[in-house]
Amino acid sequence: MTGPPISTLCRKVVCVDPDDDSPPTDAAAALRLIQDQRSATARRLDPDARLLYWPWGVAWLVGFGLFFLRFAPGDRALVPLPSWLPLTVLFVLLAAAGTVQAVVSVRAYGQVSGDSARRGQWYGYAWALGSVSVYAGLGRISEHLPHDLAALLWSATAVGLTGALHMAGGAVWLDQDLFRLGLWISVINLVGAFAGPGWHPLVVAVAGGGGILVAGALARRRQRQRQQP
Amino acid sequence: MTELDPVIHAQARLRVVASLSALNVGDKIAFPRLQELLAMTAGNLSVHLRKLEDAGYVEISKTHRGRTPATLVGLSRRGRLAFEEYTEAIRALLDPAPSKEQP
């Protein structure tokens, strides 16, 4: 997987194409070469934003959507689904979104190290440790709550943490799309929490999941503009 | 006319430097990945990297990923500056408008 040690390259000088040591034919050719090379590299090292956003949007839309349909306000089931189904679907889709994100990121950034890699790593730690520490406390409390309030506590906390970490990510990378998405998620979480048990998953599914899908489309558009030669 | 930097003013090395300039400041890329991005042979890329390293434009470091040795390549601060100046000079050649306004 690694290149030859630089110290052995003297033996390979014979393979060098003598022509590519020549200067570009003119200034226009040089500028075109610079622009093409930079945009080609950026395209390869910057994964398609849709792959990073959309799987999460689908997970929220479908997962929280099913939760609303099964546990609607007033302890009604709008659709007679088995009670284990909504959460199972939500967790499976979240795990799938996490897997897609991991694979896409490793393929794009896997061979780049330095400051960016360190930022990504620390940001990942914030997600992992932040989730564990928050949920450990929730687990202790929610067992003493009725089902609907426990569900609200869990989802409002999880969505709130997600919103805050998205905003933090936007600050780390100066990424407007990520920051605005975090802002949006935080606001709709507030709306959902005030709307109360039963309504929160509907708000999160439609406005949250939909918001992530829109943010992904906007991030993709900005990415294409950036990558134009 | 501004003298163009002879180290960068060669097609292959210009491609190498342009590619590396697309990395964020402070980042380095593994040699095989750079080779793949540029579609150059390992020997060819090594020769050009050596010239760029001699000029102080790229920094090459060797580390280990697990037990396999890895060669990492990045643009130095000086290399980034040289590339920016080269690009400026090229743009000035193509669009000498600002100098026309001068008396």
mmCIF file of C-alpha atoms in Angstrom:
data_model
loop_
_atom_site.group_PDB
_atom_site.id
_atom_site.type_symbol
_atom_site.label_atom_id
_atom_site.label_comp_id
_atom_site.label_asym_id
_atom_site.label_seq_id
_atom_site.Cartn_x
_atom_site.Cartn_y
_atom_site.Cartn_z
ATOM 1 C CA MET A 1 0.000 0.000 0.000
ATOM 2 C CA THR A 2 2.952 2.353 0.281
ATOM 3 C CA GLY A 3 5.172 3.919 -2.315
ATOM 4 C CA PRO A 4 8.802 3.145 -2.763
ATOM 5 C CA PRO A 5 11.152 4.755 -0.296
ATOM 6 C CA ILE A 6 12.322 8.047 -1.731
ATOM 7 C CA SER A 7 15.939 6.996 -1.265
ATOM 8 C CA THR A 8 15.661 4.306 -3.968
ATOM 9 C CA LEU A 9 14.305 6.595 -6.604
ATOM 10 C CA CYS A 10 17.666 7.272 -8.264
ATOM 11 C CA ARG A 11 17.443 3.847 -9.846
ATOM 12 C CA LYS A 12 14.125 4.760 -11.397
ATOM 13 C CA VAL A 13 15.260 7.939 -13.100
ATOM 14 C CA VAL A 14 15.475 6.010 -16.347
ATOM 15 C CA CYS A 15 11.694 5.572 -16.319
ATOM 16 C CA VAL A 16 11.018 9.294 -16.228
ATOM 17 C CA ASP A 17 9.281 10.639 -19.264
ATOM 18 C CA PRO A 18 11.593 13.448 -20.382
ATOM 19 C CA ASP A 19 8.646 15.398 -21.770
ATOM 20 C CA ASP A 20 6.832 16.018 -18.545
ATOM 21 C CA ASP A 21 9.714 18.116 -17.263
ATOM 22 C CA SER A 22 8.816 20.591 -20.001
ATOM 23 C CA PRO A 23 6.898 23.742 -19.114
ATOM 24 C CA PRO A 24 3.215 24.157 -20.037
ATOM 25 C CA THR A 25 2.860 25.401 -23.610
ATOM 26 C CA ASP A 26 1.520 28.815 -22.561
ATOM 27 C CA ALA A 27 -0.002 30.698 -19.657
ATOM 28 C CA ALA A 28 -3.556 29.652 -20.549
ATOM 29 C CA ALA A 29 -2.518 25.992 -20.571
ATOM 30 C CA ALA A 30 -0.809 26.413 -17.205
ATOM 31 C CA LEU A 31 -3.877 27.996 -15.640
ATOM 32 C CA ARG A 32 -6.142 25.306 -17.084
ATOM 33 C CA LEU A 33 -3.819 22.620 -15.731
ATOM 34 C CA ILE A 34 -3.886 24.197 -12.254
ATOM 35 C CA GLN A 35 -7.664 24.513 -12.201
ATOM 36 C CA ASP A 36 -8.319 21.017 -13.560
ATOM 37 C CA GLN A 37 -5.916 19.399 -11.160
ATOM 38 C CA ARG A 38 -7.250 21.249 -8.125
ATOM 39 C CA SER A 39 -10.877 20.513 -8.886
ATOM 40 C CA ALA A 40 -10.158 16.862 -9.715
ATOM 41 C CA THR A 41 -8.333 16.452 -6.408
ATOM 42 C CA ALA A 42 -11.080 18.226 -4.459
ATOM 43 C CA ARG A 43 -13.705 15.978 -6.069
ATOM 44 C CA ARG A 44 -11.822 12.846 -5.078
ATOM 45 C CA LEU A 45 -11.067 13.963 -1.524
ATOM 46 C CA ASP A 46 -14.491 15.444 -0.781
ATOM 47 C CA PRO A 47 -17.202 12.771 -0.644
ATOM 48 C CA ASP A 48 -20.616 13.486 -2.179
ATOM 49 C CA ALA A 49 -22.444 15.454 0.544
ATOM 50 C CA ARG A 50 -25.693 13.598 -0.208
ATOM 51 C CA LEU A 51 -24.136 10.342 1.000
ATOM 52 C CA LEU A 52 -23.266 11.981 4.307
ATOM 53 C CA TYR A 53 -26.651 13.650 4.916
ATOM 54 C CA TRP A 54 -29.426 11.697 3.232
ATOM 55 C CA PRO A 55 -29.143 8.328 5.036
ATOM 56 C CA TRP A 56 -29.665 10.188 8.361
ATOM 57 C CA GLY A 57 -32.616 12.096 6.916
ATOM 58 C CA VAL A 58 -34.275 8.890 5.750
ATOM 59 C CA ALA A 59 -33.635 7.245 9.143
ATOM 60 C CA TRP A 60 -35.338 10.123 10.999
ATOM 61 C CA LEU A 61 -38.195 10.421 8.529
ATOM 62 C CA VAL A 62 -39.041 6.709 8.541
ATOM 63 C CA GLY A 63 -38.010 5.814 12.109
ATOM 64 C CA PHE A 64 -39.688 8.715 13.928
ATOM 65 C CA GLY A 65 -42.551 8.601 11.415
ATOM 66 C CA LEU A 66 -43.366 5.009 12.381
ATOM 67 C CA PHE A 67 -43.035 5.929 16.047
ATOM 68 C CA PHE A 68 -45.645 8.662 15.615
ATOM 69 C CA LEU A 69 -47.995 6.327 13.740
ATOM 70 C CA ARG A 70 -47.778 3.690 16.480
ATOM 71 C CA PHE A 71 -47.640 5.963 19.549
ATOM 72 C CA ALA A 72 -49.758 8.946 18.542
ATOM 73 C CA PRO A 73 -50.944 11.545 21.088
ATOM 74 C CA GLY A 74 -53.554 10.266 23.549
ATOM 75 C CA ASP A 75 -52.182 6.688 23.537
ATOM 76 C CA ARG A 76 -53.749 5.938 20.180
ATOM 77 C CA ALA A 77 -52.199 3.787 17.460
ATOM 78 C CA LEU A 78 -52.963 5.392 14.089
ATOM 79 C CA VAL A 79 -51.588 2.301 12.397
ATOM 80 C CA PRO A 80 -51.734 -1.045 14.264
ATOM 81 C CA LEU A 81 -47.998 -1.852 14.140
ATOM 82 C CA PRO A 82 -46.293 -4.175 16.616
ATOM 83 C CA SER A 83 -44.992 -2.009 19.465
ATOM 84 C CA TRP A 84 -41.362 -3.151 18.971
ATOM 85 C CA LEU A 85 -41.290 -2.173 15.297
ATOM 86 C CA PRO A 86 -40.764 1.631 15.279
ATOM 87 C CA LEU A 87 -37.707 1.684 17.551
ATOM 88 C CA THR A 88 -36.202 -1.351 15.837
ATOM 89 C CA VAL A 89 -36.567 0.269 12.420
ATOM 90 C CA LEU A 90 -35.160 3.564 13.764
ATOM 91 C CA PHE A 91 -32.058 1.905 15.233
ATOM 92 C CA VAL A 92 -31.441 -0.265 12.170
ATOM 93 C CA LEU A 93 -31.665 2.776 9.869
ATOM 94 C CA LEU A 94 -29.441 4.877 12.164
ATOM 95 C CA ALA A 95 -26.857 2.079 12.213
ATOM 96 C CA ALA A 96 -27.025 1.853 8.416
ATOM 97 C CA ALA A 97 -26.553 5.629 8.100
ATOM 98 C CA GLY A 98 -23.548 5.448 10.438
ATOM 99 C CA THR A 99 -22.059 2.645 8.356
ATOM 100 C CA VAL A 100 -22.510 4.554 5.089
ATOM 101 C CA GLN A 101 -20.893 7.616 6.665
ATOM 102 C CA ALA A 102 -17.936 5.580 7.958
ATOM 103 C CA VAL A 103 -17.313 3.823 4.629
ATOM 104 C CA VAL A 104 -17.621 7.004 2.551
ATOM 105 C CA SER A 105 -15.359 8.960 4.928
ATOM 106 C CA VAL A 106 -12.647 6.318 5.059
ATOM 107 C CA ARG A 107 -12.629 6.043 1.272
ATOM 108 C CA ALA A 108 -12.311 9.805 0.866
ATOM 109 C CA TYR A 109 -10.132 10.866 3.800
ATOM 110 C CA GLY A 110 -8.510 7.552 4.733
ATOM 111 C CA GLN A 111 -5.173 8.395 3.134
ATOM 112 C CA VAL A 112 -5.036 11.995 4.342
ATOM 113 C CA SER A 113 -3.573 12.733 7.748
ATOM 114 C CA GLY A 114 -2.812 15.870 9.705
ATOM 115 C CA ASP A 115 -4.971 18.608 11.166
ATOM 116 C CA SER A 116 -8.185 17.602 9.340
ATOM 117 C CA ALA A 117 -7.908 14.008 10.498
ATOM 118 C CA ARG A 118 -7.365 15.174 14.080
ATOM 119 C CA ARG A 119 -10.437 17.424 13.934
ATOM 120 C CA GLY A 120 -12.543 14.558 12.633
ATOM 121 C CA GLN A 121 -11.243 12.218 15.294
ATOM 122 C CA TRP A 122 -11.915 14.608 18.181
ATOM 123 C CA TYR A 123 -15.349 15.427 16.802
ATOM 124 C CA GLY A 124 -16.064 11.696 16.713
ATOM 125 C CA TYR A 125 -15.005 11.385 20.356
ATOM 126 C CA ALA A 126 -17.396 14.214 21.266
ATOM 127 C CA TRP A 127 -20.287 12.280 19.686
ATOM 128 C CA ALA A 128 -19.368 8.971 21.282
ATOM 129 C CA LEU A 129 -18.590 10.128 24.794
ATOM 130 C CA GLY A 130 -21.309 12.795 24.785
ATOM 131 C CA SER A 131 -23.949 10.225 23.864
ATOM 132 C CA VAL A 132 -22.815 7.674 26.425
ATOM 133 C CA SER A 133 -22.655 10.175 29.280
ATOM 134 C CA VAL A 134 -26.049 11.703 28.505
ATOM 135 C CA TYR A 135 -27.860 8.417 27.939
ATOM 136 C CA ALA A 136 -26.439 6.807 31.068
ATOM 137 C CA GLY A 137 -28.209 9.469 33.116
ATOM 138 C CA LEU A 138 -31.417 9.154 31.106
ATOM 139 C CA GLY A 139 -31.534 5.416 31.605
ATOM 140 C CA ARG A 140 -31.585 5.889 35.357
ATOM 141 C CA ILE A 141 -34.465 8.384 35.232
ATOM 142 C CA SER A 142 -36.677 7.088 32.455
ATOM 143 C CA GLU A 143 -37.482 3.786 34.167
ATOM 144 C CA HIS A 144 -39.493 5.798 36.710
ATOM 145 C CA LEU A 145 -41.535 7.637 34.066
ATOM 146 C CA PRO A 146 -44.699 6.652 32.215
ATOM 147 C CA HIS A 147 -44.052 5.376 28.699
ATOM 148 C CA ASP A 148 -45.016 8.530 26.819
ATOM 149 C CA LEU A 149 -42.914 10.849 28.998
ATOM 150 C CA ALA A 150 -39.950 8.478 28.889
ATOM 151 C CA ALA A 151 -40.153 8.442 25.085
ATOM 152 C CA LEU A 152 -40.246 12.262 24.992
ATOM 153 C CA LEU A 153 -37.289 12.524 27.362
ATOM 154 C CA TRP A 154 -35.188 10.141 25.271
ATOM 155 C CA SER A 155 -35.957 11.579 21.880
ATOM 156 C CA ALA A 156 -35.824 15.249 22.925
ATOM 157 C CA THR A 157 -32.433 14.688 24.570
ATOM 158 C CA ALA A 158 -31.029 12.696 21.632
ATOM 159 C CA VAL A 159 -32.265 15.227 19.071
ATOM 160 C CA GLY A 160 -31.040 18.142 21.227
ATOM 161 C CA LEU A 161 -27.572 16.623 21.483
ATOM 162 C CA THR A 162 -27.544 16.045 17.711
ATOM 163 C CA GLY A 163 -28.475 19.673 17.067
ATOM 164 C CA ALA A 164 -25.771 20.982 19.398
ATOM 165 C CA LEU A 165 -23.088 18.739 17.916
ATOM 166 C CA HIS A 166 -24.042 19.727 14.368
ATOM 167 C CA MET A 167 -23.656 23.373 15.331
ATOM 168 C CA ALA A 168 -20.296 22.578 16.926
ATOM 169 C CA GLY A 169 -19.243 20.743 13.752
ATOM 170 C CA GLY A 170 -20.220 23.772 11.695
ATOM 171 C CA ALA A 171 -17.991 25.877 13.953
ATOM 172 C CA VAL A 172 -15.052 23.465 13.668
ATOM 173 C CA TRP A 173 -15.095 23.332 9.855
ATOM 174 C CA LEU A 174 -16.716 26.735 9.261
ATOM 175 C CA ASP A 175 -19.389 24.815 7.374
ATOM 176 C CA GLN A 176 -22.563 26.887 6.994
ATOM 177 C CA ASP A 177 -24.739 23.973 5.937
ATOM 178 C CA LEU A 178 -23.802 21.912 8.980
ATOM 179 C CA PHE A 179 -24.212 24.873 11.349
ATOM 180 C CA ARG A 180 -27.604 25.868 9.960
ATOM 181 C CA LEU A 181 -28.802 22.280 10.124
ATOM 182 C CA GLY A 182 -27.783 22.160 13.802
ATOM 183 C CA LEU A 183 -29.652 25.390 14.417
ATOM 184 C CA TRP A 184 -32.738 24.055 12.655
ATOM 185 C CA ILE A 185 -32.666 20.745 14.543
ATOM 186 C CA SER A 186 -32.331 22.589 17.873
ATOM 187 C CA VAL A 187 -35.292 24.844 17.078
ATOM 188 C CA ILE A 188 -37.617 22.072 15.891
ATOM 189 C CA ASN A 189 -36.635 19.998 18.929
ATOM 190 C CA LEU A 190 -37.782 22.869 21.104
ATOM 191 C CA VAL A 191 -41.060 23.071 19.179
ATOM 192 C CA GLY A 192 -41.579 19.318 19.452
ATOM 193 C CA ALA A 193 -40.803 19.281 23.183
ATOM 194 C CA PHE A 194 -43.382 22.009 23.829
ATOM 195 C CA ALA A 195 -45.929 20.278 21.606
ATOM 196 C CA GLY A 196 -45.563 17.378 24.000
ATOM 197 C CA PRO A 197 -45.491 13.573 24.082
ATOM 198 C CA GLY A 198 -46.809 11.983 20.925
ATOM 199 C CA TRP A 199 -46.258 15.100 18.815
ATOM 200 C CA HIS A 200 -42.488 15.283 19.214
ATOM 201 C CA PRO A 201 -41.762 12.310 16.881
ATOM 202 C CA LEU A 202 -44.005 13.824 14.197
ATOM 203 C CA VAL A 203 -42.105 17.130 14.306
ATOM 204 C CA VAL A 204 -38.737 15.336 14.304
ATOM 205 C CA ALA A 205 -39.738 13.037 11.425
ATOM 206 C CA VAL A 206 -41.130 15.716 9.113
ATOM 207 C CA ALA A 207 -39.182 18.874 9.994
ATOM 208 C CA GLY A 208 -36.041 17.108 11.265
ATOM 209 C CA GLY A 209 -35.747 14.324 8.679
ATOM 210 C CA GLY A 210 -36.956 16.653 5.928
ATOM 211 C CA GLY A 211 -34.500 19.309 7.124
ATOM 212 C CA ILE A 212 -31.591 16.879 6.852
ATOM 213 C CA LEU A 213 -32.628 15.948 3.296
ATOM 214 C CA VAL A 214 -32.825 19.621 2.302
ATOM 215 C CA ALA A 215 -29.487 20.374 4.002
ATOM 216 C CA GLY A 216 -27.909 17.500 2.045
ATOM 217 C CA ALA A 217 -29.202 18.899 -1.253
ATOM 218 C CA LEU A 218 -27.928 22.402 -0.381
ATOM 219 C CA ALA A 219 -24.533 21.064 0.722
ATOM 220 C CA ARG A 220 -24.271 19.130 -2.533
ATOM 221 C CA ARG A 221 -25.068 22.240 -4.577
ATOM 222 C CA ARG A 222 -22.441 24.267 -2.733
ATOM 223 C CA GLN A 223 -19.954 21.432 -3.211
ATOM 224 C CA ARG A 224 -20.539 21.367 -6.980
ATOM 225 C CA GLN A 225 -20.036 25.119 -7.210
ATOM 226 C CA ARG A 226 -16.769 24.778 -5.267
ATOM 227 C CA GLN A 227 -15.535 21.965 -7.486
ATOM 228 C CA GLN A 228 -16.162 23.738 -10.785
ATOM 229 C CA PRO A 229 -12.816 24.144 -12.494
ATOM 230 C CA MET B 1 7.674 40.197 -17.162
ATOM 231 C CA THR B 2 7.828 38.240 -13.910
ATOM 232 C CA GLU B 3 10.172 35.279 -13.935
ATOM 233 C CA LEU B 4 8.171 32.093 -13.495
ATOM 234 C CA ASP B 5 9.453 29.784 -10.766
ATOM 235 C CA PRO B 6 11.384 27.099 -12.706
ATOM 236 C CA VAL B 7 10.729 24.447 -10.068
ATOM 237 C CA ILE B 8 6.960 24.717 -10.524
ATOM 238 C CA HIS B 9 6.979 25.724 -14.175
ATOM 239 C CA ALA B 10 7.129 22.125 -15.446
ATOM 240 C CA GLN B 11 3.957 20.253 -16.283
ATOM 241 C CA ALA B 12 4.438 17.276 -14.000
ATOM 242 C CA ARG B 13 5.535 19.272 -10.972
ATOM 243 C CA LEU B 14 2.820 21.845 -11.537
ATOM 244 C CA ARG B 15 0.265 19.028 -11.386
ATOM 245 C CA VAL B 16 1.829 17.677 -8.190
ATOM 246 C CA VAL B 17 1.854 21.085 -6.499
ATOM 247 C CA ALA B 18 -1.684 21.955 -7.693
ATOM 248 C CA SER B 19 -2.986 18.667 -6.290
ATOM 249 C CA LEU B 20 -1.256 19.144 -2.947
ATOM 250 C CA SER B 21 -2.571 22.704 -2.759
ATOM 251 C CA ALA B 22 -6.108 21.293 -2.708
ATOM 252 C CA LEU B 23 -5.393 19.686 0.670
ATOM 253 C CA ASN B 24 -6.169 21.740 3.759
ATOM 254 C CA VAL B 25 -3.240 23.548 5.353
ATOM 255 C CA GLY B 26 -1.526 21.176 7.774
ATOM 256 C CA ASP B 27 -2.649 18.005 5.976
ATOM 257 C CA LYS B 28 -0.559 15.358 4.277
ATOM 258 C CA ILE B 29 -1.535 12.634 1.849
ATOM 259 C CA ALA B 30 -0.216 9.090 1.573
ATOM 260 C CA PHE B 31 2.146 8.548 -1.373
ATOM 261 C CA PRO B 32 0.046 5.829 -3.122
ATOM 262 C CA ARG B 33 -3.114 7.957 -2.903
ATOM 263 C CA LEU B 34 -1.299 10.936 -4.430
ATOM 264 C CA GLN B 35 0.061 8.672 -7.127
ATOM 265 C CA GLU B 36 -3.458 7.468 -7.877
ATOM 266 C CA LEU B 37 -4.841 11.039 -7.994
ATOM 267 C CA LEU B 38 -2.143 12.081 -10.446
ATOM 268 C CA ALA B 39 -2.021 8.835 -12.444
ATOM 269 C CA MET B 40 1.777 8.921 -12.406
ATOM 270 C CA THR B 41 4.165 6.026 -11.966
ATOM 271 C CA ALA B 42 5.747 5.696 -8.524
ATOM 272 C CA GLY B 43 9.221 6.309 -9.940
ATOM 273 C CA ASN B 44 8.168 9.370 -11.868
ATOM 274 C CA LEU B 45 6.326 10.873 -8.911
ATOM 275 C CA SER B 46 9.295 10.173 -6.620
ATOM 276 C CA VAL B 47 11.655 12.039 -8.919
ATOM 277 C CA HIS B 48 9.444 15.116 -9.038
ATOM 278 C CA LEU B 49 8.822 15.003 -5.297
ATOM 279 C CA ARG B 50 12.567 14.888 -4.710
ATOM 280 C CA LYS B 51 13.019 18.048 -6.786
ATOM 281 C CA LEU B 52 10.197 19.774 -4.933
ATOM 282 C CA GLU B 53 11.610 18.635 -1.599
ATOM 283 C CA ASP B 54 15.070 19.952 -2.529
ATOM 284 C CA ALA B 55 13.480 23.338 -3.226
ATOM 285 C CA GLY B 56 11.789 23.207 0.195
ATOM 286 C CA TYR B 57 8.313 23.148 -1.382
ATOM 287 C CA VAL B 58 7.115 19.786 -0.116
ATOM 288 C CA GLU B 59 7.601 17.987 3.152
ATOM 289 C CA ILE B 60 7.907 14.238 3.090
ATOM 290 C CA SER B 61 7.595 12.289 6.296
ATOM 291 C CA LYS B 62 7.725 8.615 7.004
ATOM 292 C CA THR B 63 5.584 7.025 9.635
ATOM 293 C CA HIS B 64 4.152 3.645 10.417
ATOM 294 C CA ARG B 65 0.527 2.657 10.127
ATOM 295 C CA GLY B 66 0.466 -0.438 12.240
ATOM 296 C CA ARG B 67 3.476 -2.344 10.968
ATOM 297 C CA THR B 68 3.488 -1.025 7.409
ATOM 298 C CA PRO B 69 5.660 2.004 6.699
ATOM 299 C CA ALA B 70 3.838 4.930 5.121
ATOM 300 C CA THR B 71 5.205 7.922 3.240
ATOM 301 C CA LEU B 72 3.229 11.132 3.699
ATOM 302 C CA VAL B 73 3.500 14.112 1.405
ATOM 303 C CA GLY B 74 2.349 17.682 1.989
ATOM 304 C CA LEU B 75 3.016 21.172 0.720
ATOM 305 C CA SER B 76 5.287 23.238 2.970
ATOM 306 C CA ARG B 77 4.381 26.802 3.890
ATOM 307 C CA ARG B 78 7.013 27.942 1.421
ATOM 308 C CA GLY B 79 5.648 25.651 -1.279
ATOM 309 C CA ARG B 80 2.125 26.972 -0.825
ATOM 310 C CA LEU B 81 3.417 30.522 -1.096
ATOM 311 C CA ALA B 82 5.444 29.680 -4.206
ATOM 312 C CA PHE B 83 2.399 28.063 -5.801
ATOM 313 C CA GLU B 84 0.231 31.109 -5.016
ATOM 314 C CA GLU B 85 2.837 33.437 -6.478
ATOM 315 C CA TYR B 86 3.141 31.255 -9.587
ATOM 316 C CA THR B 87 -0.650 31.252 -10.054
ATOM 317 C CA GLU B 88 -0.727 35.041 -9.605
ATOM 318 C CA ALA B 89 2.030 35.451 -12.192
ATOM 319 C CA ILE B 90 0.145 33.247 -14.677
ATOM 320 C CA ARG B 91 -3.053 35.217 -14.129
ATOM 321 C CA ALA B 92 -1.152 38.481 -14.610
ATOM 322 C CA LEU B 93 0.221 37.201 -17.937
ATOM 323 C CA LEU B 94 -3.280 36.301 -19.120
ATOM 324 C CA ASP B 95 -4.959 39.442 -17.903
ATOM 325 C CA PRO B 96 -2.530 42.348 -17.765
ATOM 326 C CA ALA B 97 -5.435 44.804 -17.331
ATOM 327 C CA PRO B 98 -4.394 46.271 -13.956
ATOM 328 C CA SER B 99 -0.989 47.365 -15.323
ATOM 329 C CA LYS B 100 -2.633 49.209 -18.253
ATOM 330 C CA GLU B 101 -4.311 51.571 -15.838
ATOM 331 C CA GLN B 102 -0.969 52.718 -14.579
ATOM 332 C CA PRO B 103 0.430 55.794 -16.303
#
